[in-house]
Structure formats: structure tokens, C-alpha cells
mmCIF file of C-alpha atoms in Angstrom:
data_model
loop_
_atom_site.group_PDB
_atom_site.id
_atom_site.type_symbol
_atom_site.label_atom_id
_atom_site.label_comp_id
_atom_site.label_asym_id
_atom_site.label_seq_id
_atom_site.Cartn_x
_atom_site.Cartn_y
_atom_site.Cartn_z
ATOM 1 C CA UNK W 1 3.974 22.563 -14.243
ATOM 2 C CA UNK W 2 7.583 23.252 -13.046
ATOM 3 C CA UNK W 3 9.843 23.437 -15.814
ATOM 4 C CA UNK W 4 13.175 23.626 -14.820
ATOM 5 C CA UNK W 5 15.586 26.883 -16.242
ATOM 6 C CA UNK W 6 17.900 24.320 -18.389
ATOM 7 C CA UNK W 7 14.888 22.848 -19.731
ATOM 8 C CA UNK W 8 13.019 26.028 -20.610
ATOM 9 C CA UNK W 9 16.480 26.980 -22.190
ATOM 10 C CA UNK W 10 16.325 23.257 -24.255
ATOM 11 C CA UNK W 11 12.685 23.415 -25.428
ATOM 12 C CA UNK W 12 12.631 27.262 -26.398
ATOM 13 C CA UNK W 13 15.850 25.508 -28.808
ATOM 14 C CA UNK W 14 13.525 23.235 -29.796
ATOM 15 C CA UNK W 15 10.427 25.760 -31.025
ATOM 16 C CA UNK W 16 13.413 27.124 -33.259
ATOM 17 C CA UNK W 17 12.852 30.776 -32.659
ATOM 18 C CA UNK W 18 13.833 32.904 -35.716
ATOM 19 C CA UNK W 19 15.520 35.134 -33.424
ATOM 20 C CA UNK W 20 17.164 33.293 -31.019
ATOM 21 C CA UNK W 21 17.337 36.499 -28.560
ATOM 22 C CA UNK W 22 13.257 36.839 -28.376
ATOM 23 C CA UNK W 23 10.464 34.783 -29.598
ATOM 24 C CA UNK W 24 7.258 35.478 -31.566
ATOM 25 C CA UNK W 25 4.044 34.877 -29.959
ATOM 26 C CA UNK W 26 3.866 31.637 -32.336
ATOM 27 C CA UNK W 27 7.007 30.736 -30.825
ATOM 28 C CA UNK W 28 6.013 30.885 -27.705
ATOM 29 C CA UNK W 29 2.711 29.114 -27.846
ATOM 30 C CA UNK W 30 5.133 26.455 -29.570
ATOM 31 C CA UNK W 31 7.253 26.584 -25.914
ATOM 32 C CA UNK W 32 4.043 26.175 -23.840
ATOM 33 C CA UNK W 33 2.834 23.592 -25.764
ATOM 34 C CA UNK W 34 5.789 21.241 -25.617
ATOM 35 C CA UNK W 35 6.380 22.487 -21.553
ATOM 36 C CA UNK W 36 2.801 20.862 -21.602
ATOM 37 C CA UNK W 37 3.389 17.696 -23.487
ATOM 38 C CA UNK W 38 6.410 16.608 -21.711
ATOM 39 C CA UNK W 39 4.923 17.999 -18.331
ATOM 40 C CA UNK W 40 7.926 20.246 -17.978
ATOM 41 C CA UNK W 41 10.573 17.880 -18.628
ATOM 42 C CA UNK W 42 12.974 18.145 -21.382
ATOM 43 C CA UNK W 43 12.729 15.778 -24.595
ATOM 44 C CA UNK W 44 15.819 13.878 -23.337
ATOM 45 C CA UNK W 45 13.862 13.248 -20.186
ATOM 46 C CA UNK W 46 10.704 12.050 -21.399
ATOM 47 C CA UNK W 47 12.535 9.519 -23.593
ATOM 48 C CA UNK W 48 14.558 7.912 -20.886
ATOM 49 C CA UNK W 49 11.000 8.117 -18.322
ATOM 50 C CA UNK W 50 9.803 6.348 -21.502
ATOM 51 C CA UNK W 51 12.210 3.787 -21.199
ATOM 52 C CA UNK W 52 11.656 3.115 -17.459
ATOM 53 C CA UNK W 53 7.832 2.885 -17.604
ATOM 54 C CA UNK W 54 8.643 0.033 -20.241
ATOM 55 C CA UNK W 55 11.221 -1.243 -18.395
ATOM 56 C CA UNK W 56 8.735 -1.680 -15.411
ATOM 57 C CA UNK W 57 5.632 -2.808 -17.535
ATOM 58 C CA UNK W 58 6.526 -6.222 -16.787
ATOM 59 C CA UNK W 59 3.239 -7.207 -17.779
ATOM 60 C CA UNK W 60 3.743 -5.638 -21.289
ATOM 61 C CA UNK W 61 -0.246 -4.253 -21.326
ATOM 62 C CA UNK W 62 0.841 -0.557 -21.737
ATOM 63 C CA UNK W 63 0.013 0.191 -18.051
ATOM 64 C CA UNK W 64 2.198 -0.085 -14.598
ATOM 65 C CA UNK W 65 0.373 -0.963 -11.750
ATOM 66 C CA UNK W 66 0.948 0.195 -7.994
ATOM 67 C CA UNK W 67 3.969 -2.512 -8.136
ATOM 68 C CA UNK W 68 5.427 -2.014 -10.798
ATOM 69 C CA UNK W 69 5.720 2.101 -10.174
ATOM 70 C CA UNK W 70 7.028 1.548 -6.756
ATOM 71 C CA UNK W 71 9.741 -1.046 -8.342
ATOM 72 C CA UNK W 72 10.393 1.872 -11.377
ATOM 73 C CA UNK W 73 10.450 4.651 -8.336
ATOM 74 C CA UNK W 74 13.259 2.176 -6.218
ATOM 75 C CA UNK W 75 15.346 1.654 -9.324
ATOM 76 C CA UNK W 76 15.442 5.911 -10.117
ATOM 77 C CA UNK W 77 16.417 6.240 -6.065
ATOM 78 C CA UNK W 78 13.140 8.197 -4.770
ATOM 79 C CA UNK W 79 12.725 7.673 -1.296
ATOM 80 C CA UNK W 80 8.351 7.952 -0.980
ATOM 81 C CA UNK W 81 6.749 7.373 2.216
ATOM 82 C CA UNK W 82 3.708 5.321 1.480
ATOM 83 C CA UNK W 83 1.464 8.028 2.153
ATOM 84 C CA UNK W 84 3.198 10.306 -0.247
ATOM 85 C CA UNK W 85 3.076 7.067 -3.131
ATOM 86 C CA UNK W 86 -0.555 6.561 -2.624
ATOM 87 C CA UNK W 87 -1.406 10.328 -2.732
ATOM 88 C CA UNK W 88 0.420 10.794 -5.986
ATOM 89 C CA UNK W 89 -0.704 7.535 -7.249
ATOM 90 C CA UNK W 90 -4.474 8.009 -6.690
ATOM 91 C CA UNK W 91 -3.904 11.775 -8.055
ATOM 92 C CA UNK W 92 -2.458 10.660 -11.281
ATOM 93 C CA UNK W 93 -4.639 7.454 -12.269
ATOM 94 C CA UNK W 94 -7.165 8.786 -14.001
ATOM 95 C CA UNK W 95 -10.440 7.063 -13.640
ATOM 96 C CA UNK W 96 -9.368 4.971 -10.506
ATOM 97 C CA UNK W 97 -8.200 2.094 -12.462
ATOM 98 C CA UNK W 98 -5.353 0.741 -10.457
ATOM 99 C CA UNK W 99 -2.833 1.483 -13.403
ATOM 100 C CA UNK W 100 -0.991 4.153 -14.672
ATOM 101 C CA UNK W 101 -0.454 4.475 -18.495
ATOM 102 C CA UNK W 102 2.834 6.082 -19.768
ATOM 103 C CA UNK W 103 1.732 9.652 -19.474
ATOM 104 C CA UNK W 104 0.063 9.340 -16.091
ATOM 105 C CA UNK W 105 3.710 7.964 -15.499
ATOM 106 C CA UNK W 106 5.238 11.061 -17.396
ATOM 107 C CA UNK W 107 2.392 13.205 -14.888
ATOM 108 C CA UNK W 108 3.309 11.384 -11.634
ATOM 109 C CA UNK W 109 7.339 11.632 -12.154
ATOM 110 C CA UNK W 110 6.503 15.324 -12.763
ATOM 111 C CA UNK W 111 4.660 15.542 -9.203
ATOM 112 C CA UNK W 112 7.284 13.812 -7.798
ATOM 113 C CA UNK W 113 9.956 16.489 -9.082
ATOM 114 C CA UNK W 114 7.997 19.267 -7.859
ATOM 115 C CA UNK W 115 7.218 17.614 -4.572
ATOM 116 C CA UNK W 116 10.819 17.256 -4.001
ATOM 117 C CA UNK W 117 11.782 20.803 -5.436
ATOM 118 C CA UNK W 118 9.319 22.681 -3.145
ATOM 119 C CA UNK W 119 11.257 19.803 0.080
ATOM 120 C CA UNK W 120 14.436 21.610 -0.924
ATOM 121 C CA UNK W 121 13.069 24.992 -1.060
ATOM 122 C CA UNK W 122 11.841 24.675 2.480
ATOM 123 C CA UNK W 123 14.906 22.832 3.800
ATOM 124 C CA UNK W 124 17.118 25.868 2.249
ATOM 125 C CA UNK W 125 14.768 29.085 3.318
ATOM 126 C CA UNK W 126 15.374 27.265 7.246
ATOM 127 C CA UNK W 127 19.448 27.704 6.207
ATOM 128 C CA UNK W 128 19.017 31.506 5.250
ATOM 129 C CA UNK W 129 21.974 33.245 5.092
ATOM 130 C CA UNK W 130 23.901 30.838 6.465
ATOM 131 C CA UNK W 131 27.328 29.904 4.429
ATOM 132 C CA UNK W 132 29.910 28.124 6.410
ATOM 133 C CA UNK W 133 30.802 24.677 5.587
ATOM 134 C CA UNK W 134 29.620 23.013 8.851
ATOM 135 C CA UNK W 135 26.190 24.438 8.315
ATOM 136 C CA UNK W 136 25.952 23.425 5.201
ATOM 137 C CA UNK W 137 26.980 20.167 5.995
ATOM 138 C CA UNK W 138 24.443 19.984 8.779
ATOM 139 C CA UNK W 139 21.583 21.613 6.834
ATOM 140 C CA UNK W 140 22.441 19.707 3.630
ATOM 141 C CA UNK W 141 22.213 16.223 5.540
ATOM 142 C CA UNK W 142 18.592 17.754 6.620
ATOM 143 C CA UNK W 143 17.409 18.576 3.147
ATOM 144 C CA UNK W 144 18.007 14.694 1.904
ATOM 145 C CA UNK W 145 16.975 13.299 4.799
ATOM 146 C CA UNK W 146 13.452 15.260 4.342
ATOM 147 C CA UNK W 147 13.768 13.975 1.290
ATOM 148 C CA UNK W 148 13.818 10.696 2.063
ATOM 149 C CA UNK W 149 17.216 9.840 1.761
ATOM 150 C CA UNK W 150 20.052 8.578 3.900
ATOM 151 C CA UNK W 151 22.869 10.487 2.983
ATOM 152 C CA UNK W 152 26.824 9.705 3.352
ATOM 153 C CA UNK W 153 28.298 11.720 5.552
ATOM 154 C CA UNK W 154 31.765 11.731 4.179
ATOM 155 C CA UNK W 155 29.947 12.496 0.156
ATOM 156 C CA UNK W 156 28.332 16.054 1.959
ATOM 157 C CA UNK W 157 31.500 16.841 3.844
ATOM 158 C CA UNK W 158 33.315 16.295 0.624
ATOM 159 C CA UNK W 159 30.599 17.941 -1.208
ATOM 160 C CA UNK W 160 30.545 21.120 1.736
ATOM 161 C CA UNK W 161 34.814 21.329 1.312
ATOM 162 C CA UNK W 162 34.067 21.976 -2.672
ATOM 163 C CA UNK W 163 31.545 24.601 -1.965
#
């Protein structure tokens, strides 16, 4: 599980250290735990992934099926390729049943997020050192379009001038 600096910084808040500047052992069974629950995302996360997976249980039975997630994926802008859906689907539905319930939804948005934050990684250790604005214009367009995207070119040449 990938949990992401702000959220470690959130759910360590959240185990209520008595010290805030270190943490018993209790404590920090108390951190892995949650990171664990909420598959490394924060509480405010989970509630509004919560809120999509009912959002996109059309059906109402507690499940989304292959539909339904690809709708819910579509409406939170991740670009999949097929192959990449149907891997994390089948990895995530436990027992093969054609369905996801809410945390094999919670599991799969998780996989998603890392799949996407080891595409960046990649994408940047190709840019290096690399630092002037065309570059990263160039090599920023590269990193969402391996992500799936279509990106504006005007939004990363606005985004590359306030760099």
C-alpha cells in the first residue's frame, strides 16, 4: 500500500499520538492499521470513494459490476486502457464474481493510484535533471499522455510559465 506523505501526516493525526513529535509503538500499530483499512487513502478519501461506488451502484445490490466501475472510473477522469481495467478488475474481485463490493472498490481505486504514481515516476526519472520550461512542457505533455490523458497544451504551458 502507497500511502501518500499528506495522508500519512492526516492519519498519524488521527491515531492521536500523545506526543505529537513521536509516536508509541501503540500509536503506531494504530497508523498501520487505519493505512490498512482505508488502503492508504485518507478518511476524507474513503468517504467521497464511498460516495462514488454508491453513486455507480445503479443496481442498489451493494456491488458494481464491470459497467458500472468503468462509468464510476469515466466520471473521476481515469483514462484505463482495457487491458489495464480488466487486469485490475479481475485482481480485485475476489472470488471471480463479476462484481466488486465497496472495498474491492476502495482496493481497485488504490491500484489505480499506485499504477499511475509509479507512470509518473517513470515519465519524470526519463526528464532527469532537466529544468527549463520547454522541457517541462514537452516531458509534462508525455507523463499525461502515458497516463492516458489528452492534455491542453495551453493548461501545461501555463502550468510550465508558473514553475
Amino acid at each position: 500500500i502507497t500511502a501518500l506523505d499528506q495522508v500519512i501526516r492526516e492519519i498519524v493525526t488521527e491515531a492521536a499520538p500523545v506526543d505529537p513529535e513521536s509516536i508509541t509503538l501503540d500509536e503506531f500499530r494504530r497508523v498501520l492499521e487505519i493505512i490498512y483499512a482505508n488502503e492508504g487513502f485518507s478518511k476524507r478519501e474513503v468517504i467521497k470513494l464511498k460516495k462514488v461506488f454508491h453513486k455507480f451502484d445503479v443496481s442498489g445490490d451493494g456491488a458494481m459490476d464491470q459497467g458500472e466501475l468503468h462509468k464510476a472510473l469515466c466520471w473521476l477522469g481515469y483514462a484505463l486502457s482495457e487491458e489495464e481495467f480488466k487486469s485490475i478488475f479481475d485482481s480485485v474481485d475476489i472470488g471471480g464474481k463479476g462484481e466488486l463490493e465497496e472495498h474491492e472498490f476502495i482496493v481497485c481505486m488504490r491500484k489505480i493510484k499506485e499504477q499511475e504514481i509509479d507512470c509518473v515516476k517513470k515519465a519524470l526519472a526519463k526528464v532527469g535533471g532537466k529544468r527549463d520550461k520547454i522541457d517541462l512542457q514537452v516531458h509534462l505533455d508525455g507523463v499525461l499522455r502515458a497516463l492516458g490523458y489528452v492534455p491542453d497544451s495551453q493548461a501545461i504551458q501555463d502550468a510550465a510559465e508558473d514553475a
